[in-house]
Amino acid sequence: MKLCRYLNSYNELRLGLVHDDETVADIGSAEHGRLASLLESDNLGARLKELSNQTLMAAPLTSVRLLAPIEKQEVWAAGVTYLRSKTARMEESDFSARAYDKVYEADRPELFFKSLPEKVVASGEAVGIREDAKWNVPEPELALIINSKGRIVGYTVGNDMSSRDIEGENLLYLPQAKVYDRSCSLGPWINVGATEAEARTWMIKLAIERGGQSVFSGETSVIQMKRKLSELADWLYRSQTFPNGAVLLTGTGLVPGDDFTLQANDKIRIEISGIGVLENHVVIV
Ligand code: DO4
Ligand code: MG
């Protein structure tokens, strides 16, 4: 099932279930933390079915505005969970290269704070590249929707926008390479009901267009990730409570070649086979 947050034609904040990627069936208001409380349901799939039986209205997806599928959750991110991320980062840095090697092998994963919920951008909105960075890339990532009890209750598509020159200059600059305006995008909706085993079979595709021409395309699969999804969620919740739940980006397995950097107006398309497509254009912030 695909659960979305959207604005209807009266500009009301609603929750909906997306059918065939074409229509959205309204399942009630999204005001007052309703998404978070739904995500706490012991059997979310059954609860959504119940709500869908009471649906009164359905609208074409093209007639509504999808919002990022997040309410009050902090967004965190895991890093160096795929071999490709480790090698690209070792190449871009000099004295800190060994840190990536060590964290790839270690029990404890790299986890970092990525975004406040209100700063997350939705599909269709602009993502940013920093005006003081010269080498910028999107990072297409599977994002876990985790409830307050630490249970993975859904999945969405994420983009962990990153400045490679800033991170490469000094690993201590990581927060500046990763956290700035419009650096995190999530959407288009939440896949509810898939198991971890299913999620691991999904393909992740990245396509970047400039002036109508393809300038990068690549694909990988979640199966290439070194760690279990539940392992990452478990580490995030150690000695830390998330009363509103959390969203956890699980790391990138796709990094364009070293000669590639994003430019303003580039169009980024990230598709995860079990979820859908997250699309953003680039602005300088
Ligand atoms: O180590 C820095 C960040 C890694 C990351 O964001 C990733 O592997 O996706
Ligand atoms: Mg990343």
GROMACS .gro file of N, CA and C in nm, residues 191-271:
model
  243
  191ASN      N    1   0.577   0.334   0.112
  191ASN     CA    2   0.534   0.197   0.087
  191ASN      C    3   0.514   0.132   0.223
  192VAL      N    4   0.391   0.085   0.248
  192VAL     CA    5   0.361   0.016   0.375
  192VAL      C    6   0.336  -0.131   0.343
  193GLY      N    7   0.394  -0.218   0.422
  193GLY     CA    8   0.360  -0.361   0.409
  193GLY      C    9   0.468  -0.446   0.349
  194ALA      N   10   0.575  -0.385   0.295
  194ALA     CA   11   0.682  -0.468   0.238
  194ALA      C   12   0.771  -0.519   0.351
  195THR      N   13   0.819  -0.641   0.336
  195THR     CA   14   0.911  -0.696   0.436
  195THR      C   15   1.053  -0.649   0.403
  196GLU      N   16   1.143  -0.668   0.500
  196GLU     CA   17   1.284  -0.633   0.475
  196GLU      C   18   1.338  -0.717   0.358
  197ALA      N   19   1.299  -0.844   0.354
  197ALA     CA   20   1.348  -0.932   0.246
  197ALA      C   21   1.304  -0.879   0.110
  198GLU      N   22   1.179  -0.832   0.101
  198GLU     CA   23   1.133  -0.772  -0.027
  198GLU      C   24   1.210  -0.646  -0.059
  199ALA      N   25   1.225  -0.560   0.042
  199ALA     CA   26   1.293  -0.432   0.019
  199ALA      C   27   1.435  -0.456  -0.033
  200ARG      N   28   1.496  -0.563   0.011
  200ARG     CA   29   1.635  -0.588  -0.033
  200ARG      C   30   1.645  -0.629  -0.180
  201THR      N   31   1.532  -0.666  -0.240
  201THR     CA   32   1.535  -0.702  -0.383
  201THR      C   33   1.514  -0.580  -0.473
  202TRP      N   34   1.478  -0.466  -0.414
  202TRP     CA   35   1.444  -0.349  -0.496
  202TRP      C   36   1.567  -0.291  -0.566
  203MET      N   37   1.541  -0.239  -0.687
  203MET     CA   38   1.644  -0.169  -0.765
  203MET      C   39   1.636  -0.019  -0.735
  204ILE      N   40   1.752   0.044  -0.733
  204ILE     CA   41   1.756   0.190  -0.717
  204ILE      C   42   1.818   0.247  -0.844
  205LYS      N   43   1.745   0.336  -0.911
  205LYS     CA   44   1.796   0.396  -1.036
  205LYS      C   45   1.809   0.546  -1.019
  206LEU      N   46   1.917   0.599  -1.076
  206LEU     CA   47   1.939   0.744  -1.073
  206LEU      C   48   1.958   0.793  -1.216
  207ALA      N   49   1.884   0.897  -1.253
  207ALA     CA   50   1.902   0.958  -1.386
  207ALA      C   51   1.909   1.109  -1.367
  208ILE      N   52   2.008   1.170  -1.431
  208ILE     CA   53   2.022   1.316  -1.421
  208ILE      C   54   2.020   1.374  -1.562
  209GLU      N   55   1.937   1.476  -1.580
  209GLU     CA   56   1.925   1.542  -1.713
  209GLU      C   57   1.966   1.688  -1.704
  210ARG      N   58   2.031   1.733  -1.811
  210ARG     CA   59   2.070   1.875  -1.820
  210ARG      C   60   2.026   1.925  -1.957
  211GLY      N   61   1.941   2.026  -1.959
  211GLY     CA   62   1.892   2.080  -2.087
  211GLY      C   63   1.833   1.971  -2.176
  212GLY      N   64   1.761   1.877  -2.116
  212GLY     CA   65   1.694   1.773  -2.195
  212GLY      C   66   1.783   1.655  -2.232
  213GLN      N   67   1.913   1.662  -2.199
  213GLN     CA   68   2.006   1.551  -2.232
  213GLN      C   69   2.044   1.475  -2.105
  214SER      N   70   2.061   1.344  -2.120
  214SER     CA   71   2.105   1.266  -2.004
  214SER      C   72   2.253   1.293  -1.977
  215VAL      N   73   2.288   1.328  -1.852
  215VAL     CA   74   2.429   1.348  -1.819
  215VAL      C   75   2.481   1.242  -1.721
  216PHE      N   76   2.389   1.168  -1.661
  216PHE     CA   77   2.431   1.052  -1.580
  216PHE      C   78   2.313   0.957  -1.566
  217SER      N   79   2.340   0.828  -1.574
  217SER     CA   80   2.240   0.731  -1.532
  217SER      C   81   2.312   0.610  -1.476
  218GLY      N   82   2.250   0.551  -1.377
  218GLY     CA   83   2.312   0.434  -1.317
  218GLY      C   84   2.209   0.362  -1.232
  219GLU      N   85   2.240   0.237  -1.197
  219GLU     CA   86   2.149   0.165  -1.110
  219GLU      C   87   2.223   0.070  -1.018
  220THR      N   88   2.160   0.040  -0.906
  220THR     CA   89   2.214  -0.060  -0.814
  220THR      C   90   2.094  -0.129  -0.750
  221SER      N   91   2.122  -0.217  -0.655
  221SER     CA   92   2.011  -0.285  -0.587
  221SER      C   93   2.035  -0.277  -0.437
  222VAL      N   94   1.928  -0.275  -0.361
  222VAL     CA   95   1.941  -0.268  -0.214
  222VAL      C   96   2.018  -0.390  -0.162
  223ILE      N   97   2.016  -0.499  -0.239
  223ILE     CA   98   2.087  -0.621  -0.197
  223ILE      C   99   2.238  -0.597  -0.184
  224GLN      N  100   2.288  -0.493  -0.252
  224GLN     CA  101   2.432  -0.462  -0.245
  224GLN      C  102   2.471  -0.399  -0.111
  225MET      N  103   2.371  -0.362  -0.031
  225MET     CA  104   2.403  -0.296   0.097
  225MET      C  105   2.464  -0.397   0.194
  226LYS      N  106   2.571  -0.353   0.262
  226LYS     CA  107   2.645  -0.446   0.348
  226LYS      C  108   2.566  -0.479   0.476
  227ARG      N  109   2.486  -0.386   0.522
  227ARG     CA  110   2.419  -0.406   0.652
  227ARG      C  111   2.271  -0.436   0.635
  228LYS      N  112   2.214  -0.494   0.743
  228LYS     CA  113   2.069  -0.518   0.742
  228LYS      C  114   1.998  -0.386   0.772
  229LEU      N  115   1.878  -0.369   0.719
  229LEU     CA  116   1.801  -0.247   0.746
  229LEU      C  117   1.766  -0.239   0.894
  230SER      N  118   1.727  -0.353   0.952
  230SER     CA  119   1.688  -0.356   1.094
  230SER      C  120   1.809  -0.325   1.183
  231GLU      N  121   1.926  -0.363   1.136
  231GLU     CA  122   2.050  -0.334   1.213
  231GLU      C  123   2.070  -0.181   1.221
  232LEU      N  124   2.049  -0.112   1.108
  232LEU     CA  125   2.067   0.034   1.107
  232LEU      C  126   1.966   0.101   1.199
  233ALA      N  127   1.839   0.054   1.192
  233ALA     CA  128   1.734   0.112   1.278
  233ALA      C  129   1.768   0.087   1.424
  234ASP      N  130   1.818  -0.031   1.452
  234ASP     CA  131   1.852  -0.067   1.591
  234ASP      C  132   1.962   0.026   1.645
  235TRP      N  133   2.066   0.049   1.566
  235TRP     CA  134   2.176   0.137   1.611
  235TRP      C  135   2.126   0.279   1.634
  236LEU      N  136   2.036   0.326   1.547
  236LEU     CA  137   1.988   0.464   1.561
  236LEU      C  138   1.915   0.484   1.694
  237TYR      N  139   1.843   0.380   1.738
  237TYR     CA  140   1.761   0.393   1.859
  237TYR      C  141   1.837   0.358   1.987
  238ARG      N  142   1.967   0.332   1.978
  238ARG     CA  143   2.045   0.304   2.098
  238ARG      C  144   2.069   0.433   2.175
  239SER      N  145   2.030   0.436   2.300
  239SER     CA  146   2.047   0.552   2.389
  239SER      C  147   1.984   0.678   2.333
  240GLN      N  148   1.887   0.663   2.246
  240GLN     CA  149   1.820   0.780   2.191
  240GLN      C  150   1.672   0.749   2.167
  241THR      N  151   1.584   0.837   2.219
  241THR     CA  152   1.440   0.815   2.199
  241THR      C  153   1.389   0.907   2.089
  242PHE      N  154   1.292   0.858   2.016
  242PHE     CA  155   1.230   0.936   1.908
  242PHE      C  156   1.079   0.931   1.930
  243PRO      N  157   1.025   1.021   2.012
  243PRO     CA  158   0.882   1.015   2.045
  243PRO      C  159   0.794   1.025   1.920
  244ASN      N  160   0.844   1.089   1.814
  244ASN     CA  161   0.764   1.102   1.691
  244ASN      C  162   0.811   1.005   1.583
  245GLY      N  163   0.897   0.911   1.619
  245GLY     CA  164   0.955   0.823   1.518
  245GLY      C  165   1.069   0.895   1.446
  246ALA      N  166   1.128   0.827   1.348
  246ALA     CA  167   1.241   0.885   1.275
  246ALA      C  168   1.237   0.835   1.131
  247VAL      N  169   1.306   0.909   1.044
  247VAL     CA  170   1.328   0.862   0.907
  247VAL      C  171   1.478   0.841   0.895
  248LEU      N  172   1.517   0.726   0.840
  248LEU     CA  173   1.659   0.695   0.829
  248LEU      C  174   1.696   0.663   0.684
  249LEU      N  175   1.778   0.749   0.625
  249LEU     CA  176   1.833   0.723   0.491
  249LEU      C  177   1.940   0.615   0.509
  250THR      N  178   1.946   0.520   0.416
  250THR     CA  179   2.030   0.402   0.443
  250THR      C  180   2.163   0.400   0.368
  251GLY      N  181   2.199   0.512   0.304
  251GLY     CA  182   2.329   0.519   0.237
  251GLY      C  183   2.315   0.502   0.087
  252THR      N  184   2.416   0.551   0.016
  252THR     CA  185   2.409   0.544  -0.130
  252THR      C  186   2.499   0.435  -0.186
  253GLY      N  187   2.450   0.372  -0.292
  253GLY     CA  188   2.530   0.274  -0.366
  253GLY      C  189   2.562   0.325  -0.504
  254LEU      N  190   2.524   0.451  -0.531
  254LEU     CA  191   2.547   0.511  -0.664
  254LEU      C  192   2.616   0.645  -0.647
  255VAL      N  193   2.736   0.656  -0.701
  255VAL     CA  194   2.807   0.784  -0.698
  255VAL      C  195   2.857   0.808  -0.840
  256PRO      N  196   2.815   0.919  -0.906
  256PRO     CA  197   2.865   0.948  -1.041
  256PRO      C  198   3.018   0.959  -1.041
  257GLY      N  199   3.078   0.944  -1.157
  257GLY     CA  200   3.225   0.952  -1.169
  257GLY      C  201   3.279   1.085  -1.118
  258ASP      N  202   3.412   1.087  -1.094
  258ASP     CA  203   3.474   1.204  -1.030
  258ASP      C  204   3.466   1.331  -1.114
  259ASP      N  205   3.440   1.317  -1.245
  259ASP     CA  206   3.433   1.437  -1.329
  259ASP      C  207   3.293   1.498  -1.330
  260PHE      N  208   3.200   1.438  -1.255
  260PHE     CA  209   3.063   1.488  -1.259
  260PHE      C  210   3.029   1.577  -1.140
  261THR      N  211   2.971   1.693  -1.168
  261THR     CA  212   2.910   1.773  -1.062
  261THR      C  213   2.775   1.826  -1.108
  262LEU      N  214   2.684   1.841  -1.015
  262LEU     CA  215   2.552   1.895  -1.048
  262LEU      C  216   2.560   2.043  -1.081
  263GLN      N  217   2.466   2.089  -1.162
  263GLN     CA  218   2.454   2.233  -1.193
  263GLN      C  219   2.310   2.277  -1.168
  264ALA      N  220   2.291   2.409  -1.154
  264ALA     CA  221   2.155   2.462  -1.138
  264ALA      C  222   2.070   2.417  -1.256
  265ASN      N  223   1.945   2.386  -1.229
  265ASN     CA  224   1.844   2.342  -1.328
  265ASN      C  225   1.856   2.197  -1.371
  266ASP      N  226   1.958   2.125  -1.326
  266ASP     CA  227   1.963   1.981  -1.354
  266ASP      C  228   1.836   1.917  -1.297
  267LYS      N  229   1.793   1.809  -1.364
  267LYS     CA  230   1.675   1.736  -1.315
  267LYS      C  231   1.721   1.600  -1.266
  268ILE      N  232   1.686   1.568  -1.140
  268ILE     CA  233   1.730   1.443  -1.077
  268ILE      C  234   1.608   1.352  -1.062
  269ARG      N  235   1.622   1.229  -1.114
  269ARG     CA  236   1.511   1.133  -1.103
  269ARG      C  237   1.563   1.009  -1.032
  270ILE      N  238   1.503   0.979  -0.918
  270ILE     CA  239   1.544   0.860  -0.842
  270ILE      C  240   1.425   0.766  -0.835
  271GLU      N  241   1.446   0.642  -0.880
  271GLU     CA  242   1.336   0.545  -0.877
  271GLU      C  243   1.377   0.426  -0.793
   0.00000   0.00000   0.00000
